[in-house]
Coordinates of C-alpha atoms and ligand atoms in Angstrom, one line a residue:
M1 CA 17.9 -28.8 22.4
S2 CA 21.0 -29.5 20.4
Y3 CA 22.1 -27.7 17.3
P4 CA 24.5 -28.9 14.5
N5 CA 26.3 -25.6 14.5
V6 CA 26.1 -22.0 15.7
N7 CA 24.4 -20.7 12.5
T8 CA 21.5 -23.2 13.0
L9 CA 21.1 -22.1 16.7
W10 CA 21.1 -18.5 15.6
A11 CA 18.7 -18.7 12.7
E12 CA 16.3 -21.1 14.4
T13 CA 16.1 -18.9 17.5
L14 CA 15.5 -15.8 15.5
V15 CA 12.7 -17.5 13.5
E16 CA 11.2 -19.0 16.6
E17 CA 11.0 -15.6 18.2
L18 CA 9.4 -14.1 15.1
V19 CA 6.8 -16.8 15.1
A20 CA 6.2 -16.3 18.9
G21 CA 5.8 -12.6 18.1
G22 CA 2.9 -13.3 15.7
V23 CA 4.6 -13.8 12.3
E24 CA 2.7 -16.4 10.2
A25 CA 4.5 -16.2 6.9
V26 CA 7.8 -15.2 5.3
C27 CA 8.9 -14.4 1.8
V28 CA 12.2 -16.2 1.0
S29 CA 14.4 -15.9 -2.1
P30 CA 17.1 -18.4 -3.0
G31 CA 20.8 -17.8 -2.3
S32 CA 23.6 -19.3 -0.3
R33 CA 24.6 -16.8 2.4
S34 CA 21.0 -16.9 3.7
T35 CA 21.0 -20.7 4.0
P36 CA 20.7 -20.7 7.8
L37 CA 17.6 -18.4 7.7
T38 CA 16.0 -20.1 4.7
V39 CA 16.3 -23.6 6.3
A40 CA 15.0 -22.4 9.6
C41 CA 12.0 -20.8 7.9
A42 CA 11.3 -23.8 5.7
Q43 CA 11.5 -26.2 8.5
H44 CA 9.4 -24.2 11.0
P45 CA 6.0 -26.1 11.3
D46 CA 3.9 -22.9 11.9
L47 CA 5.3 -20.8 9.2
R48 CA 4.0 -20.4 5.6
V49 CA 6.9 -19.8 3.3
Y50 CA 6.3 -17.9 0.1
S51 CA 9.3 -18.6 -2.2
H52 CA 10.0 -15.8 -4.7
L53 CA 12.7 -16.0 -7.3
D54 CA 12.9 -12.2 -7.7
E55 CA 13.7 -10.2 -4.6
R56 CA 12.2 -7.0 -6.0
A57 CA 8.9 -8.8 -6.5
S58 CA 9.3 -10.6 -3.2
A59 CA 9.5 -7.3 -1.3
F60 CA 6.5 -5.9 -3.0
F61 CA 4.6 -9.1 -2.2
A62 CA 5.4 -8.7 1.5
L63 CA 4.4 -5.1 1.3
G64 CA 1.0 -6.1 -0.1
R65 CA 0.5 -8.6 2.6
A66 CA 1.3 -6.0 5.2
K67 CA -1.0 -3.5 3.6
R68 CA -3.8 -6.0 3.8
T69 CA -3.1 -7.3 7.3
G70 CA -1.2 -4.5 9.1
E71 CA 1.4 -7.1 10.2
P72 CA 4.9 -7.6 8.7
T73 CA 5.8 -10.6 6.6
P74 CA 9.6 -10.9 7.0
L75 CA 11.8 -11.1 3.9
V76 CA 14.9 -13.2 3.6
C77 CA 17.5 -12.8 0.8
T78 CA 21.1 -13.5 0.2
S79 CA 23.9 -10.9 0.1
G80 CA 24.8 -8.4 -2.6
T81 CA 22.4 -6.9 -5.2
A82 CA 19.7 -9.3 -3.9
A83 CA 19.3 -7.0 -0.9
A84 CA 19.4 -3.9 -3.1
N85 CA 16.4 -5.3 -5.0
F86 CA 14.3 -4.9 -1.8
H87 CA 14.9 -1.1 -2.0
P88 CA 11.9 0.1 -4.1
A89 CA 9.4 -1.7 -1.8
V90 CA 11.3 -0.4 1.3
I91 CA 10.8 3.1 0.0
E92 CA 7.1 2.6 -0.6
A93 CA 6.7 1.0 2.8
A94 CA 8.6 3.9 4.5
Q95 CA 6.5 6.5 2.8
S96 CA 3.1 4.8 3.1
G97 CA 3.8 3.6 6.7
V98 CA 3.6 -0.1 6.1
P99 CA 5.5 -2.7 8.3
L100 CA 8.2 -4.7 6.6
L101 CA 11.0 -6.7 8.2
L102 CA 14.1 -7.2 6.0
L103 CA 16.5 -10.0 6.9
T104 CA 19.4 -9.6 4.6
A105 CA 22.2 -12.2 4.8
D106 CA 25.8 -10.9 4.8
R107 CA 29.3 -12.1 5.1
P108 CA 31.4 -11.7 8.2
P109 CA 32.7 -8.1 8.8
E110 CA 36.3 -8.7 7.7
L111 CA 35.1 -9.5 4.2
T112 CA 33.3 -6.2 3.6
D113 CA 35.2 -4.1 1.0
S114 CA 37.7 -6.9 0.4
G115 CA 36.6 -7.9 -3.1
A116 CA 34.9 -11.0 -1.7
N117 CA 32.4 -12.5 -4.0
Q118 CA 28.8 -11.2 -3.9
T119 CA 29.8 -8.8 -1.1
I120 CA 28.6 -5.2 -1.0
D121 CA 28.3 -2.7 1.8
Q122 CA 25.0 -3.6 3.3
E123 CA 25.4 -1.3 6.4
K124 CA 22.3 0.9 6.5
L125 CA 21.7 -0.1 2.9
Y126 CA 18.3 1.6 2.9
G127 CA 19.4 4.7 4.6
D128 CA 16.8 6.7 6.5
A129 CA 13.9 4.7 4.9
V130 CA 14.0 2.2 7.8
R131 CA 12.5 2.9 11.2
W132 CA 15.3 0.8 12.8
Y133 CA 18.5 -0.8 11.6
R134 CA 20.7 -3.4 13.3
D135 CA 23.9 -4.9 12.1
M136 CA 23.7 -8.3 13.8
P137 CA 26.8 -9.6 15.5
E138 CA 28.1 -12.9 14.3
P139 CA 26.3 -15.9 15.6
E140 CA 27.7 -17.3 18.8
A141 CA 26.5 -19.9 21.3
E142 CA 26.8 -17.5 24.2
P143 CA 23.8 -17.0 26.5
R144 CA 23.8 -13.2 26.7
K145 CA 24.1 -12.9 23.0
V146 CA 21.2 -15.2 22.4
R147 CA 19.1 -13.2 24.8
M148 CA 20.0 -10.2 22.7
L149 CA 18.9 -12.1 19.6
R150 CA 15.5 -13.0 21.1
T151 CA 15.1 -9.4 22.3
T152 CA 16.0 -8.1 18.9
A153 CA 13.3 -10.1 17.3
A154 CA 10.7 -8.5 19.6
R155 CA 12.1 -5.1 19.1
A156 CA 12.2 -5.4 15.3
L157 CA 8.5 -6.4 15.2
S158 CA 7.6 -3.6 17.5
A159 CA 9.6 -1.0 15.5
A160 CA 7.9 -2.2 12.3
T161 CA 4.4 -1.8 13.8
G162 CA 2.9 0.7 16.2
A163 CA 1.9 4.3 15.6
D164 CA 4.6 4.9 13.0
P165 CA 4.8 1.6 11.1
G166 CA 7.5 1.0 8.5
P167 CA 10.5 -1.0 7.4
V168 CA 13.0 -2.5 9.8
H169 CA 16.4 -4.0 8.6
L170 CA 18.4 -6.6 10.3
N171 CA 21.6 -7.4 8.5
C172 CA 22.5 -11.0 9.4
R173 CA 26.1 -12.1 9.1
F174 CA 27.0 -15.7 8.8
R175 CA 30.3 -17.5 8.2
K176 CA 30.6 -21.0 6.9
P177 CA 29.3 -23.7 7.3
L178 CA 26.0 -22.2 6.2
E179 CA 24.2 -25.5 6.0
P180 CA 23.0 -27.5 9.1
T181 CA 26.2 -29.5 9.0
P182 CA 27.3 -31.0 12.3
V183 CA 30.4 -29.4 13.7
A184 CA 32.5 -30.7 16.6
D185 CA 31.8 -29.1 20.0
D186 CA 35.4 -27.7 20.2
D187 CA 35.2 -26.0 16.8
P188 CA 34.4 -22.2 17.0
A189 CA 31.2 -23.0 15.0
G190 CA 30.2 -25.8 17.3
V191 CA 27.4 -25.8 19.9
P192 CA 28.0 -28.0 22.9
D193 CA 24.7 -29.3 24.4
D194 CA 25.3 -27.3 27.6
W195 CA 26.2 -24.1 25.7
A196 CA 23.7 -22.0 27.7
G197 CA 25.0 -23.2 31.1
G198 CA 22.2 -22.5 33.6
D199 CA 20.6 -19.8 31.5
R200 CA 17.3 -21.4 30.7
L201 CA 15.8 -18.2 29.2
A202 CA 18.7 -17.9 26.7
A203 CA 18.3 -21.6 25.7
A204 CA 14.5 -21.9 25.6
G205 CA 13.1 -18.4 25.6
R206 CA 9.7 -17.9 27.2
D207 CA 6.3 -19.3 26.6
G208 CA 5.3 -16.7 23.9
P209 CA 7.5 -13.9 22.8
F210 CA 10.7 -13.1 24.7
V211 CA 9.5 -9.5 25.2
R212 CA 5.8 -8.7 25.0
T213 CA 5.4 -5.3 23.5
A214 CA 2.5 -2.9 23.8
Q215 CA 2.1 0.4 22.1
G216 CA -0.7 2.8 23.1
A217 CA -2.6 4.8 20.5
G218 CA -2.1 8.5 21.2
R219 CA -5.1 10.0 22.9
L220 CA -5.4 13.7 23.0
P221 CA -6.1 15.6 26.3
A222 CA -9.7 16.8 26.6
A223 CA -8.6 20.4 26.1
D224 CA -7.4 19.6 22.6
I225 CA -10.5 17.7 21.7
D226 CA -12.5 20.8 22.9
R227 CA -10.4 23.0 20.7
V228 CA -11.5 20.9 17.6
A229 CA -15.1 20.6 18.7
S230 CA -15.4 24.4 19.4
A231 CA -14.1 25.1 15.9
V232 CA -16.6 22.7 14.5
D233 CA -19.5 24.1 16.5
A234 CA -18.6 27.6 15.4
A235 CA -18.7 26.7 11.7
D236 CA -21.6 26.5 9.4
R237 CA -19.5 24.9 6.7
G238 CA -17.0 22.2 7.2
L239 CA -15.6 19.1 5.6
V240 CA -14.1 15.8 6.6
V241 CA -11.4 14.8 4.2
A242 CA -10.4 11.1 4.3
G243 CA -7.0 10.9 2.5
P244 CA -5.1 7.8 1.4
T245 CA -4.2 5.7 4.4
D246 CA -4.5 2.2 5.8
A247 CA -5.0 3.6 9.2
G248 CA -7.8 6.2 9.1
P249 CA -10.8 6.3 11.4
G250 CA -12.8 3.1 11.3
P251 CA -16.3 3.1 9.7
D252 CA -18.1 3.6 13.0
A253 CA -15.9 6.5 14.1
L254 CA -16.2 8.1 10.7
E255 CA -20.0 7.7 10.7
A256 CA -20.2 9.2 14.2
L257 CA -18.0 12.1 13.2
A258 CA -20.0 12.8 10.0
S259 CA -23.3 12.5 11.8
A260 CA -22.3 14.8 14.7
T261 CA -20.7 17.5 12.5
G262 CA -23.0 17.2 9.5
F263 CA -19.9 17.6 7.3
P264 CA -19.7 15.9 3.9
V265 CA -17.0 13.3 3.8
L266 CA -14.7 13.7 0.8
A267 CA -13.4 10.2 0.6
D268 CA -10.2 9.4 -1.4
P269 CA -10.5 5.9 -3.0
L270 CA -7.5 4.8 -1.0
S271 CA -8.9 6.0 2.3
N272 CA -11.2 3.0 2.9
A273 CA -13.9 5.5 3.6
R274 CA -15.4 5.6 0.1
F275 CA -16.9 2.1 0.2
G276 CA -18.6 0.3 3.0
A277 CA -22.0 0.2 4.8
H278 CA -21.5 3.6 6.3
A279 CA -21.5 5.1 2.8
E280 CA -25.2 4.5 2.7
R281 CA -25.9 6.3 5.9
I282 CA -23.7 9.4 5.7
Q283 CA -22.8 11.8 3.0
V284 CA -19.8 10.3 1.3
C285 CA -18.6 12.2 -1.7
G286 CA -16.5 10.7 -4.5
G287 CA -17.1 13.1 -7.4
Y288 CA -15.1 16.1 -6.0
D289 CA -12.3 15.5 -8.5
A290 CA -14.6 16.5 -11.3
Y291 CA -16.4 19.6 -9.8
L292 CA -14.0 21.2 -7.3
G293 CA -11.7 23.7 -9.0
T294 CA -14.3 24.3 -11.8
G295 CA -16.5 27.3 -12.5
A296 CA -19.4 25.2 -11.0
V297 CA -18.1 26.0 -7.5
A298 CA -16.7 29.4 -8.2
D299 CA -19.4 31.1 -6.2
W300 CA -19.4 28.7 -3.3
P301 CA -18.2 30.1 0.0
D302 CA -15.1 28.5 1.5
P303 CA -15.4 25.9 4.2
E304 CA -14.6 27.3 7.6
V305 CA -13.1 24.2 9.1
V306 CA -11.7 21.0 7.6
L307 CA -10.9 17.8 9.5
R308 CA -8.3 15.7 7.6
F309 CA -7.2 12.1 8.0
G310 CA -4.5 10.2 6.1
A311 CA -2.1 11.6 3.5
S312 CA -2.6 14.3 1.0
P313 CA -5.5 13.3 -1.3
T314 CA -4.9 11.8 -4.7
S315 CA -7.1 14.4 -6.4
K316 CA -5.2 17.5 -7.5
P317 CA -8.3 19.6 -7.7
L318 CA -9.1 18.6 -4.1
R319 CA -5.5 19.4 -3.0
Q320 CA -5.7 22.8 -4.6
Y321 CA -9.1 23.5 -3.1
L322 CA -7.7 22.7 0.3
R323 CA -4.7 24.9 -0.4
D324 CA -6.8 27.8 -1.4
A325 CA -9.4 27.5 1.3
D326 CA -8.8 30.2 3.9
C327 CA -9.8 28.2 7.0
R328 CA -8.9 26.1 10.0
Q329 CA -7.5 22.8 8.9
F330 CA -7.0 20.0 11.5
V331 CA -4.8 17.2 10.3
V332 CA -4.9 14.0 12.3
D333 CA -1.6 12.1 11.7
P334 CA -0.9 9.3 14.2
S335 CA 2.7 8.8 12.9
G336 CA 3.7 12.4 13.5
R337 CA 5.5 12.4 10.2
W338 CA 3.8 15.6 9.0
T339 CA 2.5 14.0 5.8
E340 CA 0.9 17.2 4.7
A341 CA 2.2 18.3 1.3
T342 CA -0.4 21.0 0.8
F343 CA 1.1 22.9 3.7
T344 CA -2.3 24.1 4.7
A345 CA -2.6 22.5 8.1
S346 CA -3.3 25.0 10.9
D347 CA -3.4 22.3 13.6
L348 CA -1.5 19.0 13.5
L349 CA -2.9 16.4 15.8
V350 CA -0.5 13.5 16.5
A351 CA -3.2 11.0 17.7
D352 CA -5.1 7.9 17.0
P353 CA -7.6 8.7 14.2
D354 CA -10.3 6.5 15.4
G355 CA -10.3 7.7 19.0
T356 CA -10.0 11.3 17.9
A357 CA -12.9 11.1 15.5
T358 CA -15.1 9.5 18.2
A359 CA -14.0 12.0 20.9
V360 CA -14.7 15.0 18.7
A361 CA -18.1 13.5 17.6
D362 CA -19.1 13.1 21.3
R363 CA -18.3 16.6 22.1
V364 CA -19.8 18.5 19.0
T365 CA -23.2 20.0 19.6
D366 CA -24.0 22.1 16.6
P367 CA -23.9 20.4 13.2
A368 CA -23.4 22.2 9.8
G369 CA -26.2 23.9 8.0
A370 CA -28.2 22.2 5.3
D371 CA -27.3 24.9 2.8
W372 CA -23.7 23.6 2.7
T373 CA -24.4 19.9 2.5
D374 CA -27.0 20.6 -0.2
R375 CA -24.4 22.1 -2.5
F376 CA -22.4 18.9 -2.3
E377 CA -25.4 16.8 -2.8
R378 CA -26.4 18.6 -6.0
A379 CA -22.8 18.5 -7.3
E380 CA -22.5 14.8 -6.6
R381 CA -25.9 14.1 -8.3
A382 CA -24.8 16.0 -11.4
H383 CA -21.5 14.2 -11.5
W384 CA -22.9 10.7 -11.1
E385 CA -25.7 11.3 -13.6
T386 CA -23.1 12.5 -16.1
V387 CA -20.9 9.5 -15.5
A388 CA -23.9 7.1 -16.1
D389 CA -24.9 8.9 -19.3
G390 CA -21.4 8.9 -20.5
L391 CA -21.1 5.2 -20.0
A392 CA -24.2 4.5 -22.0
E393 CA -22.8 6.5 -24.9
Q394 CA -19.3 5.1 -25.2
Y395 CA -16.9 2.7 -23.4
W396 CA -13.6 4.2 -22.3
E397 CA -10.9 4.0 -19.7
G398 CA -12.8 5.9 -16.9
G399 CA -15.8 3.8 -17.6
V400 CA -13.8 0.7 -16.8
L401 CA -13.0 2.0 -13.3
A402 CA -16.6 3.1 -12.9
D403 CA -17.7 -0.5 -13.7
V404 CA -15.1 -2.1 -11.5
A405 CA -16.2 0.0 -8.5
R406 CA -19.9 -0.8 -9.3
L407 CA -19.4 -4.5 -10.0
A408 CA -16.7 -5.6 -7.6
P409 CA -18.2 -8.3 -5.3
D410 CA -19.0 -7.5 -1.7
P411 CA -16.5 -8.0 0.0
A412 CA -13.5 -7.7 -2.3
T413 CA -10.0 -6.4 -2.2
L414 CA -9.3 -4.0 -5.1
F415 CA -5.8 -2.9 -6.0
V416 CA -5.4 0.0 -8.3
S417 CA -2.2 0.9 -10.1
N418 CA -0.7 4.4 -10.1
S419 CA -1.1 6.7 -13.1
M420 CA -4.6 6.8 -14.5
P421 CA -6.3 3.8 -12.8
V422 CA -6.2 5.4 -9.3
R423 CA -7.2 8.8 -10.7
D424 CA -10.0 7.3 -12.7
L425 CA -11.2 5.4 -9.7
D426 CA -11.0 8.6 -7.7
R427 CA -13.2 10.4 -10.2
F428 CA -15.5 7.6 -11.5
G429 CA -15.7 5.1 -8.6
R430 CA -19.1 5.9 -7.1
P431 CA -19.3 5.4 -3.3
R432 CA -21.2 2.3 -2.4
G433 CA -22.2 0.2 0.6
A434 CA -20.0 -2.8 -0.4
A435 CA -17.0 -3.7 1.8
L436 CA -14.3 -3.0 -0.7
T437 CA -10.8 -2.8 0.6
V438 CA -9.1 -0.5 -1.8
L439 CA -5.3 -0.5 -1.9
G440 CA -2.6 1.2 -3.9
N441 CA 1.1 2.2 -3.7
R442 CA 0.7 5.9 -3.1
G443 CA 3.7 6.3 -0.7
A444 CA 6.1 6.9 -3.6
S445 CA 3.6 6.3 -6.4
G446 CA 5.9 3.9 -8.4
I447 CA 4.5 1.8 -11.2
D448 CA 7.2 -0.8 -10.6
G449 CA 5.7 -3.3 -8.1
I450 CA 2.0 -3.2 -8.7
T451 CA 1.3 -6.8 -9.6
S452 CA 3.4 -8.1 -6.8
T453 CA 2.0 -5.8 -4.1
A454 CA -1.5 -6.7 -5.2
L455 CA -0.9 -10.4 -5.2
G456 CA 0.7 -10.1 -1.7
A457 CA -2.5 -8.4 -0.5
G458 CA -4.5 -11.2 -2.2
S459 CA -2.5 -13.9 -0.4
A460 CA -3.6 -12.5 2.9
T461 CA -7.3 -12.6 2.4
D462 CA -10.1 -14.9 1.1
D463 CA -11.8 -11.9 -0.6
P464 CA -11.9 -12.0 -4.3
L465 CA -8.9 -10.0 -5.6
V466 CA -9.3 -7.4 -8.4
I467 CA -6.3 -5.6 -9.8
V468 CA -6.6 -2.7 -12.2
T469 CA -3.3 -1.9 -13.9
G470 CA -2.0 0.1 -16.9
D471 CA 0.1 -1.5 -19.6
L472 CA 3.4 0.0 -18.5
A473 CA 2.8 -1.0 -14.9
Y474 CA 1.9 -4.5 -16.1
Y475 CA 5.1 -4.7 -18.2
H476 CA 7.2 -3.4 -15.3
D477 CA 6.2 -6.2 -12.9
M478 CA 5.6 -9.1 -15.3
N479 CA 8.0 -11.1 -13.0
G480 CA 5.4 -10.7 -10.3
L481 CA 3.0 -12.8 -12.1
L482 CA 5.0 -15.9 -11.2
A483 CA 3.5 -15.5 -7.7
L484 CA 0.1 -16.5 -9.0
G485 CA 1.1 -20.1 -9.2
R486 CA 3.9 -20.3 -6.7
C487 CA 2.0 -18.5 -3.9
D488 CA -1.4 -19.8 -4.8
V489 CA -3.2 -16.6 -5.4
D490 CA -6.1 -16.0 -7.8
A491 CA -7.0 -12.6 -9.3
T492 CA -9.0 -10.8 -11.8
I493 CA -6.5 -8.5 -13.5
V494 CA -8.0 -5.7 -15.5
L495 CA -5.4 -4.5 -17.9
V496 CA -6.1 -1.0 -19.3
D497 CA -3.9 -1.1 -22.4
N498 CA -3.5 2.2 -24.0
D499 CA -0.1 1.4 -25.4
G500 CA 2.1 3.6 -23.2
G501 CA 1.8 6.1 -20.4
G502 CA -1.6 7.7 -21.0
I503 CA -1.1 10.0 -18.1
F504 CA 1.3 12.1 -20.0
H505 CA -1.5 13.4 -22.1
M506 CA -2.5 15.5 -19.1
L507 CA 0.8 17.4 -19.2
P508 CA 1.9 20.3 -21.5
I509 CA 4.6 18.0 -22.8
E510 CA 1.8 16.4 -24.9
R511 CA 2.4 19.1 -27.5
H512 CA 6.2 18.7 -27.6
E513 CA 8.0 16.8 -30.4
T514 CA 9.6 14.4 -27.9
F515 CA 6.2 13.4 -26.4
E516 CA 5.6 10.1 -28.2
S517 CA 9.2 8.7 -28.2
Q518 CA 10.2 9.8 -24.6
F519 CA 7.0 10.2 -22.6
K520 CA 4.1 8.2 -23.9
T521 CA 6.5 5.5 -25.1
P522 CA 4.2 3.3 -27.1
H523 CA 5.7 -0.2 -27.0
G524 CA 3.4 -2.1 -29.2
L525 CA 3.7 -5.2 -27.0
D526 CA 1.1 -7.8 -27.2
F527 CA 0.7 -9.2 -23.6
E528 CA -1.3 -12.2 -24.6
P529 CA 1.7 -14.6 -24.3
T530 CA 1.8 -13.8 -20.6
G531 CA -1.3 -16.1 -20.4
E532 CA 0.7 -19.1 -21.6
L533 CA 3.9 -18.2 -19.7
Y534 CA 2.2 -17.8 -16.4
D535 CA -0.7 -20.2 -16.9
L536 CA -3.5 -17.6 -16.7
D537 CA -6.5 -17.0 -18.8
F538 CA -5.8 -13.9 -21.0
R539 CA -8.7 -12.5 -22.9
R540 CA -9.3 -9.3 -24.8
V541 CA -12.6 -7.5 -24.3
D542 CA -13.7 -4.8 -26.7
D543 CA -16.9 -3.3 -25.4
R544 CA -18.8 -2.6 -22.2
E545 CA -21.1 -5.6 -22.4
S546 CA -18.2 -8.1 -22.9
F547 CA -16.3 -6.4 -20.2
T548 CA -19.1 -6.6 -17.6
D549 CA -19.8 -10.2 -18.5
A550 CA -16.2 -11.3 -18.4
F551 CA -15.7 -9.4 -15.2
A552 CA -18.7 -11.0 -13.5
A553 CA -17.6 -14.4 -14.7
S554 CA -14.0 -13.9 -13.5
V555 CA -14.6 -12.7 -10.0
G556 CA -16.7 -15.7 -9.2
R557 CA -14.1 -18.2 -10.6
E558 CA -11.0 -20.0 -9.6
G559 CA -7.8 -19.2 -11.4
T560 CA -6.6 -15.9 -12.8
Q561 CA -8.1 -14.1 -15.7
V562 CA -6.5 -11.1 -17.4
L563 CA -9.2 -8.9 -19.0
S564 CA -7.3 -6.7 -21.5
V565 CA -9.2 -3.7 -22.6
A566 CA -7.6 -1.5 -25.4
F567 CA -8.1 2.2 -25.5
D568 CA -6.7 5.3 -27.2
A569 CA -5.1 7.4 -24.5
A570 CA -5.7 10.7 -26.2
S571 CA -9.4 10.2 -26.7
S572 CA -9.7 8.9 -23.1
H573 CA -8.2 12.2 -22.0
D574 CA -10.6 14.2 -24.1
R575 CA -13.5 12.1 -22.7
R576 CA -12.5 13.0 -19.1
D577 CA -12.5 16.7 -20.0
G578 CA -15.7 16.4 -21.9
L579 CA -17.6 14.8 -19.1
Q580 CA -16.2 17.3 -16.6
Q581 CA -17.5 20.1 -18.8
R582 CA -21.0 18.5 -18.8
V583 CA -21.0 18.3 -15.0
V584 CA -20.2 22.0 -14.9
E585 CA -23.0 22.8 -17.4
R586 CA -25.4 20.6 -15.4
L587 CA -24.7 22.5 -12.3
Ligands
TPP1 C1 9.1 3.1 -11.3 C2 8.4 4.3 -12.0 N1 9.0 4.7 -13.1 C3 8.4 5.8 -13.8 C4 7.3 6.4 -13.2 C5 6.7 7.6 -13.9 N2 5.4 7.3 -14.5 C6 4.3 7.7 -13.8 S1 2.9 7.2 -14.6 C7 3.8 6.5 -15.9 C8 3.1 5.8 -17.0 C9 2.3 4.6 -16.6 O1 1.7 4.0 -17.7 P1 0.6 2.9 -17.5 O2 0.9 2.0 -16.4 O3 0.4 2.3 -18.8 O4 -0.7 3.8 -17.1 P2 -1.4 5.0 -17.9 O5 -0.6 6.2 -17.7 O6 -1.5 4.6 -19.3 O7 -2.7 5.1 -17.2 C10 5.2 6.6 -15.6 C11 6.2 6.1 -16.6 C12 6.8 5.9 -12.0 N3 5.8 6.5 -11.4 N4 7.4 4.9 -11.4
MG2 MG1 -0.9 2.9 -20.3

């Protein structure tokens, strides 16, 4: 194989190894210094290139794809602030444990800190947020270095995935010519045909990846499984808490665990345990946010043992309940990153959630008493009846989330924004047998990349894509809407427009004079022109009937529809409180 110059050799080899390692798509943003990588990606026959004009949106899009697939979608950008724009998504990926591979182009080392144009210090730009960083040497047609390059591709993919997935950063330095311009063999940038000498592996790699990597899921020794099972057997009252994670126990393992222990499963909406066929066979609870922490459960005894998966739950009442429960709490955390912000774990198990759940289920002999599970069943019934009554009386923000959970097609990918949408799904999204993959950005809980992350997830699946976003989150990532057309993704976007940050009504600052101007920040923006700008169908819906009709019509249709529903944030908040009060009274 002959190459016009050393940058072409380098970039083509890197891209070829990434594809051999399983990469199917990349997100590329335009720029000059990244030309070798961009051309190599664009010309690779087996690679889908998603071209993004905005690097911040690009990185969130790649994050969303990885959330949906579990595999990284590499990102390519030019030098300078372009690379800095990846940072918010890198932080989210680091904290929610999602693979990302950042290929930032850079100038040769002598130009760092020299005042050279579009040159910043990109060394370890993302700090400790990456699982692995490598400042790549300058391209050279030298066999050992090219083997290093091939190995680095395998290592980068391996470091981004595995038991502790996350972002990996390769800073790729190139000197001119950046284009695939032929350069004479005796030029330092030239590549003679026999550059590899006899090193066939350097020149052609292997059939498949240069290094095949395998990472075993952590299995606990039998004695540790026995420890968990004995605690379960000794308890009359226990809970399985499925927290937010893309890597919890699978539905079969969860069902086995719930059946063997008899414990109710408190399923966070982002746990992928709330929805799915198993929810019709085991006790999956989704109303806890409304009744835990209220007078209705004040006389309940504490659980004696809690088995937890995933990160800390979205629900504050549930977090407080776990914090106050004086009991044994096993947290299964395959990453070993101690994502346990309630500081209540008595036992941390660094192990594969699926295998651990199955092994514990196999070993347990004495399930919980019916007294305990009945309490949860009564509370759930009171809650869901109240939600249904409330919906019949009046349409409001929480009702939208209740309807979305109820009406989303089976299967569907549902992306919920931070702030109230995820909280309202938590409280009002009733568990159901449909295969809903629910995703959100709860690693760092930013409202900045919601649309892009959701569209990235949608690009990786044939499921209908439903996005529920607040107005500030929609505003924050309007640039992300460009991906609808450029990346060929369709979505139903439910825009809950309460003219500002409704969530701040939940805080004491609500009564301070700076509340409106500095916290709620009503903007008065009319988002309808986004319809024309991004070629999507924007419509306002005013009541429940129009919403459910428009929603049903949209999820079955091509193209993207934004269903904008306007609410008053203060009354929505009163409504949440009012319904909760009624649950307490019912109980
Ligand atoms: C990037 C970023 N900036 C600021 C915040 C703080 N914040 C959390 S929720 C919120 C308001 C969100 O408003 P909206 O999306 O309209 O949702 P609502 O509160 O109305 O449900 C803000 C500003 C954040 N989480 N992320
Ligand atoms: Mg809002």
